[in-house]
Structure formats: C-alpha cells, structure tokens
Amino acid sequence: MTDYSRRSFIRRNSLSGLGLLGVGIVPAYADLTRISPSEPDLRIIKGLDISKLQETYREALFHKFIPNMDSLVVDHEYGGFMCTVDILNRKTLSTNKRAWFEGRGIWMYSFLYNNFEKNPRYLEIAKKSKDFILKLLPSDDTYYISSFTREGKPIGKVPGDIYGNLFVAEGLAEYSKAIGEKQYLDQAIQIILKAVERYDRPDFEYPYKAENRLPGPRILGHWMILLSLSTQILKQQHDDRIRLLADRCVDAILNHHLTKEYGVLNEALAHDLSPLADPIASRYGDIGHGCETLAFVMNYAVLLKDAALFRRASDEFKRHVEIAKDNVFGGHFHAFDDIPSNKYLLSKVRWLQEEILIGALIMIEHTGDEWAVNCFAKTENYVRTKFVRPEYAFVIDSGDRKVEKHTTNRAEHYHYPRQLMISLLAFDRITKRGGKPSGMFS
C-alpha cells in the first residue's frame, strides 16, 4: 500500500534541516518547506545533522540518564530496579519491583555493555537484577505475578501477563551475549517457547479492550514483542523454532490484524485469527502498537534482506504514522477508540513517539527516504520539547493532549534509552558510509 493518507500535507510541510530540530531550536509546529520536490538522492542522506544528534544523544544517555538511574532506581543492595520515582523531587516513592521492569533493565544495561562501553558496573547491575528475578521465575507454565517487594517477596496474588516473561527473556538473551555464556540464551528461548505454548491454549486470557471478552484472544502487542525477541535471538544464532515463530508473527500481523476495511492494525482477534464481532474490540485500533509493530517488521526484513517485506512494512508504517499524527498540537495519538467514527484517545504517550523515531531511522539508514527524514525531525523535536525537560530526572511518561498535565512518578528505563542507543549505533553506521544509506533495498 503506497497511497498513505495526508500525502499532500506532507508535501507542503517537509523539513529543511534535522540538525536544528534535533536540539529544539525550530518550533515544533513550524511551517517549513521541502528541500526539493524530487525523489531522495540515494547517494547521500540530506538534511540529517548526525554530529549534532550524536552530541545531544550521548549527553542525554551518559551524563543524565545513567547517573540518575544509578542514584534513584538501581537497587545496589538486593538487585533490580525500583522505578516508582518522583522525577521532579528526585525521590523514590516505592521500592516494589515487577518482572517487566527487571527484564527491561537487564536488557538495557547488557545492551549498553555490549555496544558502548565494557564497563563492569553495567554488567554487575544486569547480573544482580538477573539473580533477583530468576529466583522468582514460575516453575510451571504460569507467568510472573504482578509485583514483588524490594527483597523479592510476592505482593498479593494478582496474576501478571505474558509480557513479564517475555521481557525477562529479552534481558537474558542480551545478558548471554555480554558474558559469553550460552546457557542464558537457551533459557531465554525456553521461556519464550513456554510462553507461546500457553498463548496457544484456547483458555488463554488477556484483558483486551472489549464489551465481552472471549478466551484465547490473539493480541497485536504479543506478536509485536515475540517478533522483536525472535529477531534479536536470530542475530545471535539461527534457531529453526525461533525462525518459524518470527514468520508466524509477521503473518499474523500483516495478513490478519491489518483490517481490510480500515487499513489499520487492530489489537485483538479471535483465537483462530478471525475478526471479533464484539462492538468495542472490532472498532478499536491500537495505532501506537501498530507503529511499533511495523518498525519491528522492517527490522526483521533487514535481517532477512527481504526487500518486498521491507517495502510493505515501510508503506504501512508511513500510513499508521500519518493516521496517528496530531496536526494541531504535534506528536502522535496512540489509539483509535472507535475507528469508523474517527474517535481518537487524546492522551499522549512518549514511548510511541520514540518507536516512531526508531522506525523512521530504519528507513533513513537503508533507503534515505525523504518522508522518514521529515518524520524523524518533527518527532525528535516534539519529544525534546514536550517530554525531555531539564527540571526532571527522567523523561515524562505520558500526559494530556498538550502534555501540560502529565505523570511525574515513573523512571522510564527502556523505550527512551533504547531509542537513544539504537539511534547512536545507526548514526555511527551512516557516518562510516560517508552519510549514505546502506542501499540494501534500493
């Protein structure tokens, strides 16, 4: 699908210089003009001030985020991450922990160690979190419960969900690479496969948005994370089971969740991947997960060097980003409450903006796509203006449509540093090619 919406709007409002936008000098909603109406020059990426972005991102990652994690979030005594933090007053509000955040933290520090600096402190933080959360891994096919005390005692009996186990697996896979011990990669694969076995049971339960939920739903966000994990594992080693899982995810995403009537990825389907008749579930579109999922499909296509899959995923990514765009106040909405009525949820979440940045940069790196450069520029400026504020220890997590009323009680340690790190690595690769795209799909 190439006829994505608002094409004429894009042609009137393209950007002329990403370097200035990267540091927030140009207003977020400036009426800027296109560099050139011609097709992108694949010999060099135009309008991308990589050196300025590298400077901004390294400062944000190493001189603010990492020190604040060390002083406010990392539990140096028991291991793990205490993410409930007053980001304005720099105070820990709760010492409780959850599997989601342990797995994400293990991944973040291991990725930092693997790709930026062989700092033993990073590895020690990842190890202590790994030791903390693996002691609590259920021995059967159930998922981690919702939360634990600082010391690791279960809090209540509230069940968790599939995401907790999958994020722990993601952390273990990256940690395995950091320390060179394959046992943790094997354990990650086993956790994933066991989670999929339960996901495939007809009595599987997940609280998706619906009037009357059915058992055994198929959830876009679950395929999304499974595809991301599969791609990361396949970069480390080939595994037939994981390759089949990745292909299964792509099929579910592009051939089932992508609705024929609306052209939007919806969140929930029936167990057999057929559309749900439920009046709420059938009309709900999670365009935030949609944008993130399509970026993961593009990333998988890069791994496979599959040009057809990359083109299809990038076209759908463009369409979803354009549909999600708030042309009045900037940024992107994360969900359709009712697709046919064009009714959006008007709140803003930061993670979506960051996943759009990652997806746009995948396109920039491999094709030099002009739309992607423009998208990256506006979205980067929006994040820096609305969510990254000097008075806060960490980025703002979410807020109202204008991000005037917003949360201040969470230290986010996954999407934000992930976007910084992935971008820095991409910038380095582009720089080594003399500012040129890879040409893999040209």
XYZ file of N, CA and C in Angstrom, residues 44-46 48 50 54 360-368 422-438:
96
model
N 23.352 10.138 -0.857
C 23.622 10.739 0.444
C 22.298 11.118 1.100
N 22.263 11.027 2.417
C 21.051 11.384 3.162
C 21.054 12.877 3.409
N 20.059 13.578 2.902
C 20.024 15.035 3.001
C 19.304 15.489 4.266
N 20.231 15.684 7.412
C 20.418 14.967 8.670
C 21.746 15.387 9.294
N 23.923 14.565 11.655
C 24.216 13.440 12.527
C 25.117 13.837 13.688
N 24.266 13.141 17.532
C 25.141 12.293 18.344
C 25.525 12.993 19.645
N 11.395 5.360 11.711
C 11.819 6.316 10.679
C 13.309 6.183 10.405
N 14.096 5.958 11.457
C 15.542 5.849 11.270
C 15.922 4.576 10.528
N 15.169 3.501 10.713
C 15.410 2.286 9.924
C 15.270 2.609 8.432
N 14.231 3.354 8.095
C 14.020 3.737 6.699
C 15.119 4.674 6.209
N 15.509 5.628 7.054
C 16.567 6.571 6.676
C 17.869 5.825 6.398
N 18.227 4.925 7.291
C 19.506 4.232 7.155
C 19.581 3.387 5.899
N 18.467 2.764 5.529
C 18.543 1.795 4.439
C 18.051 2.324 3.094
N 17.283 3.406 3.081
C 16.778 3.916 1.803
C 16.976 5.411 1.613
N 17.323 6.143 2.675
C 17.415 7.590 2.559
C 16.075 8.250 2.332
N 19.925 2.797 20.060
C 19.728 2.297 18.700
C 20.049 3.380 17.684
N 19.649 4.606 17.988
C 19.923 5.724 17.077
C 21.408 6.006 16.978
N 22.111 6.022 18.116
C 23.550 6.276 18.090
C 24.287 5.238 17.255
N 23.897 3.983 17.368
C 24.536 2.934 16.570
C 24.252 3.141 15.081
N 23.013 3.523 14.762
C 22.667 3.783 13.354
C 23.443 4.986 12.825
N 23.556 6.044 13.635
C 24.316 7.221 13.222
C 25.777 6.846 12.929
N 26.346 5.992 13.766
C 27.730 5.561 13.543
C 27.869 4.818 12.219
N 26.913 3.939 11.927
C 26.983 3.185 10.664
C 26.840 4.122 9.465
N 25.910 5.065 9.570
C 25.709 6.016 8.464
C 26.959 6.865 8.264
N 27.564 7.303 9.363
C 28.776 8.122 9.287
C 29.904 7.357 8.610
N 30.051 6.082 8.946
C 31.109 5.259 8.346
C 30.896 5.080 6.848
N 29.640 5.214 6.396
C 29.356 5.126 4.958
C 29.397 6.493 4.291
N 29.922 7.471 4.990
C 30.009 8.813 4.409
C 28.677 9.502 4.277
N 27.745 9.203 5.193
C 26.433 9.837 5.157
C 25.482 9.211 4.163
N 25.809 8.031 3.681
C 24.983 7.379 2.666
C 24.105 6.296 3.292
N 22.930 6.043 2.715
C 22.129 4.890 3.138
C 22.795 3.592 2.718
N 22.370 2.492 3.321
C 23.005 1.210 3.041
C 22.812 0.742 1.606
